[in-house]
mmCIF file of C-alpha atoms in Angstrom:
data_model
loop_
_atom_site.group_PDB
_atom_site.id
_atom_site.type_symbol
_atom_site.label_atom_id
_atom_site.label_comp_id
_atom_site.label_asym_id
_atom_site.label_seq_id
_atom_site.Cartn_x
_atom_site.Cartn_y
_atom_site.Cartn_z
ATOM 1 C CA MET Q 203 114.581 77.296 92.002
ATOM 2 C CA TRP Q 204 118.215 77.657 92.110
ATOM 3 C CA THR Q 205 120.548 80.100 94.422
ATOM 4 C CA ARG Q 206 123.594 81.780 93.869
ATOM 5 C CA SER Q 207 125.200 81.817 97.230
ATOM 6 C CA MET Q 208 127.127 85.125 96.955
ATOM 7 C CA GLY Q 209 124.119 87.219 96.034
ATOM 8 C CA ARG Q 210 121.479 85.064 97.269
ATOM 9 C CA SER Q 211 119.679 85.591 93.920
ATOM 10 C CA ILE Q 212 117.685 83.291 91.735
ATOM 11 C CA THR Q 213 116.683 83.497 88.141
ATOM 12 C CA LEU Q 214 113.476 81.743 87.111
ATOM 13 C CA VAL Q 215 112.245 80.761 83.649
ATOM 14 C CA VAL Q 216 109.169 79.160 82.748
ATOM 15 C CA GLY Q 217 109.163 76.793 79.646
ATOM 16 C CA ALA Q 218 111.102 74.016 78.355
ATOM 17 C CA ALA Q 219 112.812 75.958 75.480
ATOM 18 C CA VAL Q 220 114.389 78.776 77.176
ATOM 19 C CA ALA Q 221 116.888 79.041 80.157
ATOM 20 C CA LEU Q 222 118.617 82.122 81.776
ATOM 21 C CA GLY Q 223 122.113 81.686 83.093
ATOM 22 C CA SER Q 224 124.606 79.030 82.627
ATOM 23 C CA GLY Q 225 123.589 75.580 83.290
ATOM 24 C CA VAL Q 226 120.210 76.609 84.587
ATOM 25 C CA PRO Q 227 117.395 74.207 83.328
ATOM 26 C CA ALA Q 228 113.998 75.498 82.484
ATOM 27 C CA LEU Q 229 110.756 75.209 84.523
ATOM 28 C CA ALA Q 230 107.635 73.719 83.141
ATOM 29 C CA ALA Q 231 105.213 76.156 81.821
ATOM 30 C CA GLY Q 232 102.447 77.392 84.301
ATOM 31 C CA GLN Q 233 104.437 76.279 87.252
ATOM 32 C CA ARG Q 234 103.996 78.068 90.324
ATOM 33 C CA ILE Q 235 107.183 79.508 91.993
ATOM 34 C CA GLU Q 236 107.639 80.536 95.799
ATOM 35 C CA LYS Q 237 110.676 81.924 97.431
ATOM 36 C CA HIS Q 238 110.937 83.214 101.074
ATOM 37 C CA PHE Q 239 113.643 85.852 102.136
ATOM 38 C CA PRO Q 240 114.196 86.362 105.757
ATOM 39 C CA VAL Q 241 114.417 89.932 106.734
ATOM 40 C CA ASN Q 242 115.203 92.098 109.703
ATOM 41 C CA GLY Q 243 113.624 95.538 110.547
ATOM 42 C CA ARG Q 244 111.951 97.652 107.887
ATOM 43 C CA PRO Q 245 112.979 95.813 104.583
ATOM 44 C CA VAL Q 246 112.764 97.274 101.130
ATOM 45 C CA VAL Q 247 111.152 95.478 98.208
ATOM 46 C CA VAL Q 248 111.663 96.480 94.574
ATOM 47 C CA ILE Q 249 109.731 95.176 91.729
ATOM 48 C CA GLN Q 250 110.345 95.899 88.083
ATOM 49 C CA ASN Q 251 107.819 94.249 85.933
ATOM 50 C CA VAL Q 252 108.106 94.825 81.973
ATOM 51 C CA ALA Q 253 105.304 92.325 81.358
ATOM 52 C CA ASN Q 254 101.564 92.321 81.871
ATOM 53 C CA GLY Q 255 99.754 91.130 84.931
ATOM 54 C CA ARG Q 256 98.867 91.720 88.517
ATOM 55 C CA ILE Q 257 100.964 92.638 91.430
ATOM 56 C CA GLU Q 258 99.405 92.085 94.832
ATOM 57 C CA VAL Q 259 101.306 92.905 98.173
ATOM 58 C CA LYS Q 260 99.762 92.219 101.720
ATOM 59 C CA SER Q 261 101.317 92.261 104.951
ATOM 60 C CA SER Q 262 102.049 89.818 107.855
ATOM 61 C CA LYS Q 263 103.706 89.746 111.137
ATOM 62 C CA SER Q 264 106.411 87.147 109.893
ATOM 63 C CA PRO Q 265 109.764 88.759 109.431
ATOM 64 C CA GLU Q 266 110.175 87.472 105.861
ATOM 65 C CA VAL Q 267 109.274 88.567 102.357
ATOM 66 C CA VAL Q 268 107.466 85.796 100.384
ATOM 67 C CA VAL Q 269 107.171 85.956 96.743
ATOM 68 C CA VAL Q 270 104.868 83.782 94.786
ATOM 69 C CA ALA Q 271 105.132 84.158 90.948
ATOM 70 C CA TYR Q 272 102.826 82.688 88.434
ATOM 71 C CA GLU Q 273 103.774 82.480 84.760
ATOM 72 C CA THR Q 274 102.028 80.890 81.677
ATOM 73 C CA SER Q 275 104.565 81.562 79.075
ATOM 74 C CA SER Q 276 108.226 80.733 78.335
ATOM 75 C CA LYS Q 277 108.973 84.239 77.178
ATOM 76 C CA VAL Q 278 109.236 86.072 80.538
ATOM 77 C CA GLY Q 279 111.665 85.273 82.913
ATOM 78 C CA PHE Q 280 111.854 86.240 86.770
ATOM 79 C CA GLU Q 281 115.065 87.164 88.680
ATOM 80 C CA MET Q 282 114.910 87.472 92.431
ATOM 81 C CA GLU Q 283 117.846 88.790 94.633
ATOM 82 C CA GLN Q 284 118.211 89.654 98.223
ATOM 83 C CA ALA Q 285 120.796 92.136 99.374
ATOM 84 C CA GLY Q 286 120.747 92.549 103.030
ATOM 85 C CA ASP Q 287 117.073 93.691 103.879
ATOM 86 C CA ARG Q 288 116.404 94.673 100.255
ATOM 87 C CA VAL Q 289 114.629 92.190 97.963
ATOM 88 C CA ASP Q 290 114.665 92.657 94.266
ATOM 89 C CA VAL Q 291 112.379 91.115 91.865
ATOM 90 C CA THR Q 292 112.572 91.727 88.140
ATOM 91 C CA ALA Q 293 110.404 90.215 85.358
ATOM 92 C CA SER Q 294 111.977 90.429 81.872
ATOM 93 C CA ILE Q 295 111.110 89.758 78.319
ATOM 94 C CA VAL Q 296 113.550 86.598 77.066
ATOM 95 C CA ASP Q 297 112.030 86.375 73.654
ATOM 96 C CA ALA Q 298 111.834 89.655 71.718
ATOM 97 C CA SER Q 299 108.970 88.060 69.377
ATOM 98 C CA ALA Q 300 106.787 87.570 72.238
ATOM 99 C CA GLN Q 301 103.115 88.771 71.734
ATOM 100 C CA PRO Q 302 101.094 90.588 74.426
ATOM 101 C CA ILE Q 303 99.454 87.095 75.235
ATOM 102 C CA ASP Q 304 102.715 85.706 76.004
ATOM 103 C CA LEU Q 305 103.487 88.352 78.675
ATOM 104 C CA GLU Q 306 101.094 87.659 81.187
ATOM 105 C CA THR Q 307 102.636 87.419 84.760
ATOM 106 C CA SER Q 308 101.256 87.486 88.346
ATOM 107 C CA LEU Q 309 103.187 88.316 91.461
ATOM 108 C CA GLN Q 310 101.643 87.823 95.056
ATOM 109 C CA LEU Q 311 103.864 89.075 97.953
ATOM 110 C CA THR Q 312 103.668 88.973 101.704
ATOM 111 C CA VAL Q 313 105.775 91.460 103.428
ATOM 112 C CA PRO Q 314 106.271 92.485 107.198
ATOM 113 C CA GLU Q 315 103.833 95.137 108.180
ATOM 114 C CA GLU Q 316 106.455 97.796 108.050
ATOM 115 C CA THR Q 317 107.807 97.748 104.471
ATOM 116 C CA GLU Q 318 108.971 100.236 101.906
ATOM 117 C CA LEU Q 319 108.046 99.641 98.452
ATOM 118 C CA GLN Q 320 109.013 100.537 94.813
ATOM 119 C CA LEU Q 321 106.958 98.786 92.312
ATOM 120 C CA LYS Q 322 106.770 99.408 88.704
ATOM 121 C CA THR Q 323 104.816 97.829 85.919
ATOM 122 C CA GLU Q 324 103.576 98.157 82.389
ATOM 123 C CA ASN Q 325 99.965 96.989 82.555
ATOM 124 C CA GLY Q 326 98.030 95.068 85.101
ATOM 125 C CA LEU Q 327 96.811 95.973 88.531
ATOM 126 C CA ILE Q 328 98.935 96.983 91.475
ATOM 127 C CA TYR Q 329 97.211 96.251 94.590
ATOM 128 C CA VAL Q 330 98.680 96.881 98.165
ATOM 129 C CA GLU Q 331 96.881 96.329 101.580
ATOM 130 C CA GLN Q 332 97.929 97.043 105.117
ATOM 131 C CA VAL Q 333 101.417 98.101 104.532
ATOM 132 C CA MET Q 334 103.115 100.862 106.608
ATOM 133 C CA GLY Q 335 106.025 102.331 104.763
ATOM 134 C CA ASP Q 336 107.005 104.886 102.092
ATOM 135 C CA MET Q 337 106.070 103.527 98.652
ATOM 136 C CA THR Q 338 106.605 104.675 95.015
ATOM 137 C CA LEU Q 339 104.071 102.915 92.611
ATOM 138 C CA GLU Q 340 104.440 103.493 88.863
ATOM 139 C CA SER Q 341 102.321 102.068 86.044
ATOM 140 C CA ILE Q 342 101.811 102.817 82.196
ATOM 141 C CA ALA Q 343 98.143 101.503 81.734
ATOM 142 C CA GLY Q 344 97.223 99.541 85.041
ATOM 143 C CA ASP Q 345 95.260 100.801 87.704
ATOM 144 C CA ILE Q 346 96.523 100.987 91.388
ATOM 145 C CA HIS Q 347 94.498 100.007 94.262
ATOM 146 C CA LEU Q 348 95.523 100.708 97.892
ATOM 147 C CA LYS Q 349 93.760 99.825 101.124
ATOM 148 C CA GLU Q 350 94.587 100.713 104.706
ATOM 149 C CA VAL Q 351 98.214 101.815 103.886
ATOM 150 C CA SER Q 352 100.291 104.730 105.542
ATOM 151 C CA GLY Q 353 103.372 106.684 104.668
ATOM 152 C CA TYR Q 354 104.753 108.865 101.922
ATOM 153 C CA ILE Q 355 102.800 107.568 98.904
ATOM 154 C CA ILE Q 356 103.834 108.440 95.330
ATOM 155 C CA VAL Q 357 101.846 107.255 92.514
ATOM 156 C CA LYS Q 358 102.643 107.760 88.766
ATOM 157 C CA THR Q 359 100.673 106.639 85.986
ATOM 158 C CA THR Q 360 100.072 107.306 82.354
ATOM 159 C CA GLY Q 361 96.738 105.915 81.848
ATOM 160 C CA GLY Q 362 95.923 104.002 85.070
ATOM 161 C CA SER Q 363 93.727 105.247 87.755
ATOM 162 C CA LEU Q 364 94.284 105.193 91.533
ATOM 163 C CA VAL Q 365 91.638 104.134 94.227
ATOM 164 C CA CYS Q 366 93.217 105.002 97.632
ATOM 165 C CA THR Q 367 90.894 103.676 100.504
ATOM 166 C CA GLN Q 368 91.530 104.581 104.291
ATOM 167 C CA CYS Q 369 95.180 105.665 103.315
ATOM 168 C CA ALA Q 370 97.155 107.620 105.810
ATOM 169 C CA GLY Q 371 100.395 110.046 105.647
ATOM 170 C CA LYS Q 372 100.960 112.042 102.548
ATOM 171 C CA LEU Q 373 99.929 111.185 98.885
ATOM 172 C CA ASP Q 374 101.229 112.464 95.505
ATOM 173 C CA PHE Q 375 99.594 111.295 92.449
ATOM 174 C CA ASN Q 376 100.432 112.341 88.963
ATOM 175 C CA SER Q 377 98.754 110.958 85.689
ATOM 176 C CA VAL Q 378 98.030 111.799 82.132
ATOM 177 C CA GLY Q 379 94.614 110.158 81.646
ATOM 178 C CA GLY Q 380 94.111 108.256 84.747
ATOM 179 C CA GLY Q 381 91.795 109.405 87.747
ATOM 180 C CA ALA Q 382 92.085 109.292 91.495
ATOM 181 C CA GLN Q 383 89.164 108.282 94.139
ATOM 182 C CA ILE Q 384 90.490 108.884 97.506
ATOM 183 C CA LEU Q 385 88.035 107.247 100.023
ATOM 184 C CA GLN Q 386 87.726 107.729 104.084
ATOM 185 C CA PRO Q 387 91.441 109.083 104.242
ATOM 186 C CA ALA Q 388 93.504 110.044 106.983
ATOM 187 C CA LEU Q 389 96.032 112.021 104.838
ATOM 188 C CA THR Q 390 97.613 115.229 106.110
ATOM 189 C CA ASN Q 391 99.188 116.249 102.698
ATOM 190 C CA VAL Q 392 97.478 115.404 99.195
ATOM 191 C CA ASN Q 393 98.725 116.483 95.909
ATOM 192 C CA LEU Q 394 96.679 115.097 93.001
ATOM 193 C CA ARG Q 395 97.466 116.037 89.339
ATOM 194 C CA THR Q 396 95.850 114.629 86.240
ATOM 195 C CA THR Q 397 95.480 115.891 82.699
ATOM 196 C CA THR Q 398 92.143 114.484 81.606
ATOM 197 C CA GLY Q 399 90.952 112.184 84.568
ATOM 198 C CA ASN Q 400 88.422 112.624 87.221
ATOM 199 C CA ILE Q 401 89.261 113.397 91.005
ATOM 200 C CA LEU Q 402 87.072 112.349 93.833
ATOM 201 C CA PHE Q 403 88.020 113.198 97.460
ATOM 202 C CA ASP Q 404 85.507 111.776 99.801
ATOM 203 C CA GLY Q 405 86.611 112.071 103.663
ATOM 204 C CA ASP Q 406 87.798 114.145 106.364
ATOM 205 C CA PHE Q 407 90.258 117.177 106.036
ATOM 206 C CA ILE Q 408 92.881 116.813 108.806
ATOM 207 C CA ARG Q 409 93.361 119.849 110.737
ATOM 208 C CA THR Q 410 96.539 121.977 109.526
ATOM 209 C CA GLY Q 411 96.540 119.542 106.492
ATOM 210 C CA LEU Q 412 97.328 120.678 102.925
ATOM 211 C CA TYR Q 413 95.222 119.477 99.993
ATOM 212 C CA SER Q 414 95.695 120.387 96.263
ATOM 213 C CA MET Q 415 93.571 118.622 93.419
ATOM 214 C CA LYS Q 416 93.946 119.605 89.825
ATOM 215 C CA SER Q 417 92.552 118.106 86.672
ATOM 216 C CA GLY Q 418 92.939 119.877 83.222
ATOM 217 C CA LYS Q 419 89.823 118.606 81.792
ATOM 218 C CA GLY Q 420 88.063 116.366 84.244
ATOM 219 C CA LEU Q 421 85.783 116.628 87.213
ATOM 220 C CA VAL Q 422 87.029 117.652 90.604
ATOM 221 C CA GLU Q 423 84.752 116.574 93.483
ATOM 222 C CA VAL Q 424 85.012 117.089 97.033
ATOM 223 C CA ARG Q 425 82.721 115.735 99.743
ATOM 224 C CA PHE Q 426 83.355 116.879 103.176
ATOM 225 C CA SER Q 427 81.794 116.317 106.597
ATOM 226 C CA GLY Q 428 80.089 118.644 109.213
ATOM 227 C CA SER Q 429 83.146 118.198 111.474
ATOM 228 C CA ASP Q 430 85.712 119.463 109.150
ATOM 229 C CA SER Q 431 87.556 122.815 109.274
ATOM 230 C CA PHE Q 432 89.183 124.326 106.033
ATOM 231 C CA ASP Q 433 89.501 127.241 103.856
ATOM 232 C CA LEU Q 434 88.673 126.684 100.327
ATOM 233 C CA LYS Q 435 90.121 128.094 97.019
ATOM 234 C CA ALA Q 436 88.382 126.768 93.782
ATOM 235 C CA GLN Q 437 89.165 127.989 90.373
ATOM 236 C CA THR Q 438 88.609 127.135 86.716
ATOM 237 C CA ALA Q 439 89.376 128.952 83.276
ATOM 238 C CA THR Q 440 86.444 127.849 80.975
ATOM 239 C CA GLY Q 441 84.706 125.069 83.268
ATOM 240 C CA THR Q 442 82.189 125.555 85.755
ATOM 241 C CA VAL Q 443 82.144 125.636 89.840
ATOM 242 C CA ASP Q 444 79.302 123.469 91.138
ATOM 243 C CA ASN Q 445 78.985 124.734 94.587
ATOM 244 C CA GLN Q 446 76.497 122.475 96.435
ATOM 245 C CA ALA Q 447 77.653 123.567 99.903
ATOM 246 C CA ALA Q 448 76.931 127.272 99.565
ATOM 247 C CA ALA Q 449 74.921 126.984 102.852
ATOM 248 C CA PHE Q 450 77.787 125.784 104.849
ATOM 249 C CA LEU Q 451 80.659 127.982 103.473
ATOM 250 C CA LYS Q 452 81.230 131.349 104.729
ATOM 251 C CA PRO Q 453 83.293 134.049 103.035
ATOM 252 C CA ASP Q 454 87.110 133.192 103.465
ATOM 253 C CA SER Q 455 87.881 134.474 106.967
ATOM 254 C CA HIS Q 456 91.598 134.672 106.604
ATOM 255 C CA GLY Q 457 91.922 136.566 103.426
ATOM 256 C CA THR Q 458 95.191 134.783 102.481
ATOM 257 C CA VAL Q 459 93.708 131.425 101.100
ATOM 258 C CA GLY Q 460 95.320 131.966 97.736
ATOM 259 C CA GLY Q 461 95.280 135.638 96.966
ATOM 260 C CA ARG Q 462 93.226 137.001 94.007
ATOM 261 C CA LEU Q 463 92.048 134.866 91.073
ATOM 262 C CA GLY Q 464 93.879 135.458 87.822
ATOM 263 C CA SER Q 465 91.997 137.620 85.227
ATOM 264 C CA LYS Q 466 91.623 134.343 83.077
ATOM 265 C CA PHE Q 467 90.024 132.310 86.005
ATOM 266 C CA LYS Q 468 86.689 132.261 87.822
ATOM 267 C CA GLY Q 469 85.886 130.528 91.001
ATOM 268 C CA LEU Q 470 85.230 130.963 94.672
ATOM 269 C CA PHE Q 471 86.911 131.385 98.072
ATOM 270 C CA GLY Q 472 85.244 130.192 101.375
ATOM 271 C CA THR Q 473 85.852 128.928 104.804
ATOM 272 C CA PHE Q 474 84.216 126.086 106.593
ATOM 273 C CA GLY Q 475 84.579 126.056 110.437
ATOM 274 C CA ALA Q 476 87.479 127.650 111.638
ATOM 275 C CA GLY Q 477 89.425 127.129 108.315
ATOM 276 C CA LEU Q 478 92.101 124.891 109.783
ATOM 277 C CA ALA Q 479 93.081 122.980 106.845
ATOM 278 C CA LYS Q 480 93.876 124.422 103.378
ATOM 279 C CA VAL Q 481 92.307 123.026 100.206
ATOM 280 C CA GLU Q 482 92.792 124.063 96.624
ATOM 281 C CA LEU Q 483 90.830 122.834 93.767
ATOM 282 C CA SER Q 484 91.465 123.670 89.977
ATOM 283 C CA THR Q 485 90.469 122.663 86.524
ATOM 284 C CA TYR Q 486 91.146 124.404 83.053
ATOM 285 C CA SER Q 487 87.824 123.195 81.295
ATOM 286 C CA GLY Q 488 86.225 120.468 83.729
ATOM 287 C CA THR Q 489 83.848 120.817 86.487
ATOM 288 C CA ILE Q 490 84.574 121.325 90.465
ATOM 289 C CA ARG Q 491 81.822 120.036 92.577
ATOM 290 C CA ILE Q 492 81.774 120.853 96.240
ATOM 291 C CA LEU Q 493 79.190 119.126 98.612
ATOM 292 C CA ARG Q 494 78.614 118.234 102.014
ATOM 293 C CA ARG Q 495 77.874 114.415 102.789
ATOM 294 C CA ASP Q 496 74.605 113.741 104.781
#
C-alpha cells in the first residue's frame, strides 16, 4: 500500500495488469489489504461501494479506524483517504468489461464505539454491530443487519431488507420491495415504509414514543408486551385487520389518536394501558396483525 502525504490517501488495486495512479504498481489478486487511521473524538466513516460484497462494521475502544479489504479480481480498485477525523473508502470499477463475478469485494471495519457512518453499496450484506452514532445506510439489493446500535438511523433500500436487533434511538426505513424486522428495540421514534415488503415490530413501545409503520401490499405485524402503554390506529383500504389482542385493547381513551378514518379505509382505534405512546399502522391491500406476546 502507498500513501500520498498531503491527503493521507491510498489507492489500492488488486491484480497484475491494472494500476491506479501514476507509478503505482498493482497488487497480487486475492491479497488482503489492511490500513489503520488514527482518529480523535467521534469520527465519520464514509464508504461508497459500487461492487458486490459484504460490508461489516464493528466497534472497539481503540482510537483508530481499521479497514481490511479483500479482493478477488483486478477489475475493482479501492481508494482510502483520511481528512482529519473523516475516513473515506471507495470501491470503484476499473474495467468496464467486468462481469458480476469479477466485482466481489469484502470490507471489514473496526471503528471507535462512537462513530458516525455513511455506507452505500450495490449488493451484499451491510452488517453493523455495537456502534453508537448517527448512520445512513443505503443498498440496492443487499440486506442490512444492525445489532445493538444507537443513534439516528436512516436505512434506504430498493429490494434489500432490514433486521434491527436491540437498536436504540430513532429509525427511518424506506424501501420498495424490502421488509423490516425490528426486534427487542429501545427506539423512541420509528418510521417504516415499504411498498411490497413485510414489517414486524416485536418489542416494547417507549412511553411518549412515536411509531409509524406502513406497507402497500405486505403484512404489518406488531407484538407488544403487558407493560406497554400506547394509543393505536390501524387502517387498510382493501386488506384486513387481524386483531388478536381485542381482549387487551380498550376503546381509544383520548379521542385524538388519528381522527376519523377516511371513507375508503377500514380499521380500528384502541388504547392499551394509559396510551402514552402513539402507534399508527397502515396497509393498502395487505394485512395488519396485532397481538400480545405471552
